[in-house]
Tab-separated table of C-alpha atoms and ligand atoms in Angstrom:
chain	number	residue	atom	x	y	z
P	739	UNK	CA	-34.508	-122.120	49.687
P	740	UNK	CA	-34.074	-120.894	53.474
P	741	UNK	CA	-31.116	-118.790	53.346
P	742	UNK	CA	-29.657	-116.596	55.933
P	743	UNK	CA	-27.418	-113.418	55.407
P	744	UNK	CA	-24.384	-112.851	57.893
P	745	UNK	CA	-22.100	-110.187	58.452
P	746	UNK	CA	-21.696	-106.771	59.917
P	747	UNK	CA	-24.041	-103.674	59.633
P	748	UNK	CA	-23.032	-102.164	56.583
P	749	UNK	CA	-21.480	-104.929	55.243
P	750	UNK	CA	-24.730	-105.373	51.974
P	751	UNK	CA	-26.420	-107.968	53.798
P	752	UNK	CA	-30.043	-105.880	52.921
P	753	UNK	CA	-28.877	-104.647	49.648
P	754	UNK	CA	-28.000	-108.072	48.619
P	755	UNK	CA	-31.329	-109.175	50.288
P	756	UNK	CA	-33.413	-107.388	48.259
P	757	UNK	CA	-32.127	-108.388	45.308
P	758	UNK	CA	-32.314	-111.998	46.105
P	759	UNK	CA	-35.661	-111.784	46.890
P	760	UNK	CA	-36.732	-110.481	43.438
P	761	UNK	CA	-34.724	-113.118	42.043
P	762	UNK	CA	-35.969	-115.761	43.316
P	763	UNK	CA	-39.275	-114.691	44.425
P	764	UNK	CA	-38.898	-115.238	48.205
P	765	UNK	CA	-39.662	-112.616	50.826
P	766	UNK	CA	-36.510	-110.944	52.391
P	767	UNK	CA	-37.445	-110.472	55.968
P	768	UNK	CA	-35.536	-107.780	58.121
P	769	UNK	CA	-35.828	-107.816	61.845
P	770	UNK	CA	-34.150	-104.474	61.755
P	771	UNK	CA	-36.983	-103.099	59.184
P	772	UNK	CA	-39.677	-104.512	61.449
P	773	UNK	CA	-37.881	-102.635	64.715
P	774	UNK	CA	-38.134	-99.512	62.976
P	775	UNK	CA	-41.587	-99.398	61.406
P	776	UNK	CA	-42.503	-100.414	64.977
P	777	UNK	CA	-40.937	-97.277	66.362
P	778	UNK	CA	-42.060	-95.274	63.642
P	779	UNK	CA	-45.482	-96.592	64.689
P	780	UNK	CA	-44.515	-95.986	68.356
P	781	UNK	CA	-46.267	-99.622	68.976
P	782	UNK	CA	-45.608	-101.151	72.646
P	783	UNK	CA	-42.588	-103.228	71.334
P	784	UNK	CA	-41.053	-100.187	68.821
P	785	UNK	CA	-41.122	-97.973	72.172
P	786	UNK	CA	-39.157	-100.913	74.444
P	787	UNK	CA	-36.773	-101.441	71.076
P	788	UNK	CA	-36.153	-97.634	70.605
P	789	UNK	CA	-33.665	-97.343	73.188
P	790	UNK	CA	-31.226	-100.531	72.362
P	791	UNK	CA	-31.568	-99.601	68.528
P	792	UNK	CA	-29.978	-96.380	68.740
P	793	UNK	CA	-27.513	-96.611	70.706
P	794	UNK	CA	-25.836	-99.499	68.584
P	795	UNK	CA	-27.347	-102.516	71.105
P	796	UNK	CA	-29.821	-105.384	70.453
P	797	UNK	CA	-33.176	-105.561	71.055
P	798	UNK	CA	-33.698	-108.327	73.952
P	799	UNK	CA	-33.491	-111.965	71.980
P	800	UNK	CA	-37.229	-112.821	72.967
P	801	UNK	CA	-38.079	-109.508	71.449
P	802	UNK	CA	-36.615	-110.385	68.065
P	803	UNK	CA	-37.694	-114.458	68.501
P	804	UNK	CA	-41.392	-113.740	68.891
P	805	UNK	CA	-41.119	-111.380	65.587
P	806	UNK	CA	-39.772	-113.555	63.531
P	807	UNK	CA	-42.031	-116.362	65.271
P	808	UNK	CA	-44.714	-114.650	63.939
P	809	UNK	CA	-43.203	-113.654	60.391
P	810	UNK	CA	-42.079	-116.875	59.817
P	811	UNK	CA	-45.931	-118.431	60.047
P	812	UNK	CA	-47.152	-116.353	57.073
P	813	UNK	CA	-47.914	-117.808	53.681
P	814	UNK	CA	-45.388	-115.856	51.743
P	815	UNK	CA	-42.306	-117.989	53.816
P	816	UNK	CA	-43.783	-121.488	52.436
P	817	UNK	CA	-41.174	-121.312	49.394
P	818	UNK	CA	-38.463	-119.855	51.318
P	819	UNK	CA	-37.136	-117.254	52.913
P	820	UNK	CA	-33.982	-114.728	53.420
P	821	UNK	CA	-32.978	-113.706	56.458
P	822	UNK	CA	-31.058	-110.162	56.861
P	823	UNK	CA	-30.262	-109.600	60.462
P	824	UNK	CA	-31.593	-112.293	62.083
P	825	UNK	CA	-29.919	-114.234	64.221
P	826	UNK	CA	-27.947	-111.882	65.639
P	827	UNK	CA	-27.207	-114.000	68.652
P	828	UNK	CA	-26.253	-117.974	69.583
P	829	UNK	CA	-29.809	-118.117	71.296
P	830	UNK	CA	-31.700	-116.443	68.331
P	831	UNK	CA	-29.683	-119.268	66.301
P	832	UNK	CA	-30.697	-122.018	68.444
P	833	UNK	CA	-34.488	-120.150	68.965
P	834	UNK	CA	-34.751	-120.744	64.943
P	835	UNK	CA	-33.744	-124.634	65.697
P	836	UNK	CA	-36.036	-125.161	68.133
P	837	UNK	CA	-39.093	-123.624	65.819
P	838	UNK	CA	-38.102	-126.649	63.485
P	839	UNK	CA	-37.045	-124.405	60.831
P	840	UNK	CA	-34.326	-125.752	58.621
P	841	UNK	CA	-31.697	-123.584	56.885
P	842	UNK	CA	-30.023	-124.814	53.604
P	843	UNK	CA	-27.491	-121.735	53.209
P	844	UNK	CA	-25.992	-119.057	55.118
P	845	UNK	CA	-23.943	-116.844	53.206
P	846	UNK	CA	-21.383	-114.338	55.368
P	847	UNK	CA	-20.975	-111.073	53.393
P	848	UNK	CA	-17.024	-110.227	54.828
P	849	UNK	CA	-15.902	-106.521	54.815
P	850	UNK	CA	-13.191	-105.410	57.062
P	851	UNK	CA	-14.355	-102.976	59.863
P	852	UNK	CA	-12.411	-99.797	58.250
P	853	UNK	CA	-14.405	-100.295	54.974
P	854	UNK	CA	-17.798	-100.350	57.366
P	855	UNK	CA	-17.436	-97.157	59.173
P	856	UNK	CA	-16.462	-95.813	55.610
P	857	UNK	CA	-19.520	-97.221	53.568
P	858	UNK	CA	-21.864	-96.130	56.812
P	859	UNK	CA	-21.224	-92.738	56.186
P	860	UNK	CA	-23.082	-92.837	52.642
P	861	UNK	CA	-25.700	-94.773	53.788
P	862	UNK	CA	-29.138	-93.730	53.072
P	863	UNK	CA	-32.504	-95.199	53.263
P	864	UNK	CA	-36.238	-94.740	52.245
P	865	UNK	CA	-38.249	-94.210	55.764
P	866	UNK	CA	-41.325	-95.088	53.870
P	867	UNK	CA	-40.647	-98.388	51.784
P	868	UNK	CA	-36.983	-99.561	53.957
P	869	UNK	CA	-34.904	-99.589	50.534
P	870	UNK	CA	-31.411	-98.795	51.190
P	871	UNK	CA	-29.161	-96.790	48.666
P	872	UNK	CA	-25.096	-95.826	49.090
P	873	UNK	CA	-24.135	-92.114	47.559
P	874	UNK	CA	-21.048	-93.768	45.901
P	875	UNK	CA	-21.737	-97.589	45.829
P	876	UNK	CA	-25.423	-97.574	44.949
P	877	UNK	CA	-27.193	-94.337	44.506
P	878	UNK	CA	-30.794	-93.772	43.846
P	879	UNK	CA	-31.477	-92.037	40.698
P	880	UNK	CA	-31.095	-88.604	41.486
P	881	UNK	CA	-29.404	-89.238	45.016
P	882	UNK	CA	-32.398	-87.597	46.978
P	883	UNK	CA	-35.573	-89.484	46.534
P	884	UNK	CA	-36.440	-93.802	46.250
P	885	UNK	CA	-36.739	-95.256	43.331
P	886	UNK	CA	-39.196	-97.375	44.450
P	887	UNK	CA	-41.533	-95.279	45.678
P	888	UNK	CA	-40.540	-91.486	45.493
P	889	UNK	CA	-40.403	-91.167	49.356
P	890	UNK	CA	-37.605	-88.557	50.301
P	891	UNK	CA	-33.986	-91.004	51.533
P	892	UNK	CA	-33.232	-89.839	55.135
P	893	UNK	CA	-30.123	-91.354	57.034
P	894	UNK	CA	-30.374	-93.768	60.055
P	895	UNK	CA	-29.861	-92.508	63.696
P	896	UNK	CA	-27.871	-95.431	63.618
P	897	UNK	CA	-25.726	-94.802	61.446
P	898	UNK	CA	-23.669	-92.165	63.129
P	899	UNK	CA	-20.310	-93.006	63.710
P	900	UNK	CA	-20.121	-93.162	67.337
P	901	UNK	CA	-23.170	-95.321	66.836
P	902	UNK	CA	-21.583	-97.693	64.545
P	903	UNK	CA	-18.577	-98.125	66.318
P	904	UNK	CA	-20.655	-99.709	69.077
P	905	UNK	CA	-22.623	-101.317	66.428
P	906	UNK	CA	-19.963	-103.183	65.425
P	907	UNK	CA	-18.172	-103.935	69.093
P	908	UNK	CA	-21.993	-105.781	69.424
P	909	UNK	CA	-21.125	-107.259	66.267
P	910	UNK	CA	-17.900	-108.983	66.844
P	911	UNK	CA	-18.645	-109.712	70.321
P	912	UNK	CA	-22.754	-111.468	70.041
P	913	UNK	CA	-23.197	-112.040	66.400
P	914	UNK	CA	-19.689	-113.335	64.722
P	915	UNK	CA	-19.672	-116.482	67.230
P	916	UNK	CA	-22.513	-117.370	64.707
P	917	UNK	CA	-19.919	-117.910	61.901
P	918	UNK	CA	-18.716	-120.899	64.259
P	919	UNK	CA	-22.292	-122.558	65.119
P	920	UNK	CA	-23.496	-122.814	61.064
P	921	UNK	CA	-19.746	-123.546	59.997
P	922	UNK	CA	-20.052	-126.790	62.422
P	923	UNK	CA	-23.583	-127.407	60.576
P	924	UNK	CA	-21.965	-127.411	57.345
P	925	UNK	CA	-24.176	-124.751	56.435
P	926	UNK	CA	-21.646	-121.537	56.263
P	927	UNK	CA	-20.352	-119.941	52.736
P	928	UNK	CA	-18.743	-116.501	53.081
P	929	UNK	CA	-18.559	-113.727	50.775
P	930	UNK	CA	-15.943	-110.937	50.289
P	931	UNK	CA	-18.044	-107.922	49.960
P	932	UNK	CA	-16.979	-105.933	46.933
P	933	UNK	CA	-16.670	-102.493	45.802
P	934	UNK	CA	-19.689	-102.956	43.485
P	935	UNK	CA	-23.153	-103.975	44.403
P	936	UNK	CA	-23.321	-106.158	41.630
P	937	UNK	CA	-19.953	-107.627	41.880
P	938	UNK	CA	-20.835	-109.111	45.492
P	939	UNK	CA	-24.173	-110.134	43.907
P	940	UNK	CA	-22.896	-112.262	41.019
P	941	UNK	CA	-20.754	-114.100	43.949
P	942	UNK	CA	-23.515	-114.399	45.889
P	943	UNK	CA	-25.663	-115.940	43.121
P	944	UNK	CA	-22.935	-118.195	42.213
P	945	UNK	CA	-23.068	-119.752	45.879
P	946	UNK	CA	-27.143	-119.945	45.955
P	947	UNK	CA	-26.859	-121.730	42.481
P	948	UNK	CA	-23.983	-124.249	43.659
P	949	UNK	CA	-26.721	-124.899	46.528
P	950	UNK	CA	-29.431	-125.591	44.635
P	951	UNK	CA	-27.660	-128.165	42.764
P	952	UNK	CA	-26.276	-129.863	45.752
P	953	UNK	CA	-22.830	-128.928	44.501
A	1356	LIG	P1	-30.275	-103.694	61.045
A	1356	LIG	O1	-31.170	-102.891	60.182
A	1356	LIG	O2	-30.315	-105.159	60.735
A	1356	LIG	O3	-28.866	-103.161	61.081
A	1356	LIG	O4	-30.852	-103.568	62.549
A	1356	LIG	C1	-30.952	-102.314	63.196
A	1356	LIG	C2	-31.048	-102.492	64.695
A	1356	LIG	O5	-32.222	-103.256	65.024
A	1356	LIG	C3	-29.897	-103.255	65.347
A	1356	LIG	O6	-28.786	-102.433	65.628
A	1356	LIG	C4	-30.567	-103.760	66.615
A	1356	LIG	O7	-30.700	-102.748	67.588
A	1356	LIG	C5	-31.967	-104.120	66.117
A	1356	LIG	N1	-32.013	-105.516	65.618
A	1356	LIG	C6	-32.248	-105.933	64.349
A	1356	LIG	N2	-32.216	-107.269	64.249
A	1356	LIG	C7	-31.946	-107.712	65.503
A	1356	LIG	C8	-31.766	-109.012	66.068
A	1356	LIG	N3	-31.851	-110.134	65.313
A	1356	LIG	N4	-31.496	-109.095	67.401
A	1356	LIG	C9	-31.420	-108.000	68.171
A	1356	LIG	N5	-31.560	-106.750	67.704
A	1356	LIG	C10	-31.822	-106.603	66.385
C-alpha cells in the first residue's frame, strides 16, 4: 500500500509512521529526516536546506522532489511506501503524479493548533537513529536516552516556539490546500489525533484495514 501521512508538525504524523512501517513492513520515508541527516552531514543540499529548516520554512519544492525522486527508485518502496512530510506543497503533490506514482490512502492526522504548540514543547528526538519520543505522550524508557539505539534524545531547533508558530503559518498557508487536491481524488481519510499514541494508532489501522479491503 502507498499511503501518505497529512497534517501539521507535531500533529504524530512520524510517530504514527513508524509504527506503520513495522506493521506492515513498508519503509516510512521522511523528507524532514533526510534534510537533517543532510545537514548533520553538512552535504551541498543539507547546507542550502539549513537555512529554510530552521526558521520554520520549506526547503525549495525541487529540493524535496529530486529526494524523494531518488528514494522512491530503491528496492525497499516496491511493496509500498509511507510518506511523512512529503508533499508539503500542491506542486510536490502534482511532482508525485507526474513520476507515475499512485497513492491508495492518505490519512490526515487533525490536531487543533493550541494542542501543537503544546505537544512541541515535549518533543524530543534521537539525532542518531531520527526516532521521536513525547515526555508526557510517549516517553522513551528512562526519558533521556532511545530505545532504539541508546543515542542521547536532543530537541529540534525547530521546535522552538517562535519556530513553530511559523511552522505552522507555512502549514496552513502551503500544505493544508493538499487536504482539497486528494479529497477531489477520493483518496483523503482524516484522523483526530488523540491524547494517546496508541489511541490515534488503532484509528489509523482501522482506516488502512478498511483500504485494503476496498471497503
Ligand atoms: P518535518 O520533520 O517533516 O517536520 O520537517 C522538518 C523541516 O524539513 C520542515 O520544516 C521543512 O523545512 C523541511 N521539509 C521537510 N519535508 C519537506 C517538504 N516536503 N517540502 C519542503 N520542506 C520540507
Amino acid at each position: 500500500m502507498k499511503m501518505i501521512f497529512l497534517g501539521a508538525p507535531g500533529a504524530g504524523k512520524g510517530t504514527q509512521a513508524e509504527i506503520v512501517s513495522e506493521k506492515y513492513a513498508i519503509p516510512a520515508i521522511s523528507t524532514g529526516a533526510i534534510i537533517r541527516e543532510a545537514i548533520k552531514n553538512q552535504t551541498e543540499m543539507g547546507k542550502a536546506a539549513k537555512q529554510y529548516t530552521e526558521n520554520g520554512a520549506l526547503v525549495p519544492d525541487e529540493v524535496v522532489i529530486g529526494i524523494i525522486k531518488e528514494r522512491l527508485a530503491a528496492d525497499d518502496c516496491k511493496n509500498g511506501f509511507i510518506l511523512d512530510g512529503f508533499p508539503r506543497t500542491v506542486p510536490q503533490a502534482e511532482a508525485l503524479e507526474e513520476m507515475g506514482v499512485s497513492i491508495d490512502l492518505v490519512v490526515n492526522i487533525f490536531v487543533p493548533d493550541e494542542k501543537i504548540v503544546e505537544r512541541m514543547s515535549g518533543r524530543r528526538v534521537c539525532a542518531k537513529c531520527g526516532a521521536s519520543y513525547h515526555t508526557s505522550f510517549n516517553p522513551s524508557k528512562d526519558g533521556e536516552t532511545c530505545d532504539k539505539c541508546g543515542d542521547k534524545l536532543t530537541i529540534r531547533k525547530d521546535d522552538a516556539p517562535e519556530v513553530v508558530k511559523s511552522r505552522l503559518v507555512t502549514y496552513h498557508e502551503q500544505t493544508q490546500p493538499l487536504e482539497d487536491f486528494y479529497a477531489k481524488r477520493g483518496k483523503l481519510e482524516t484522523v483526530v489525533g488523540q491524547e494517546r499514541v496508541e489511541d490515534t494508532t488503532s484509528l489509523t489501522l482501522a482506516l488502512i484495514e478498511a483500504k485494503k479491503q476496498g471497503r
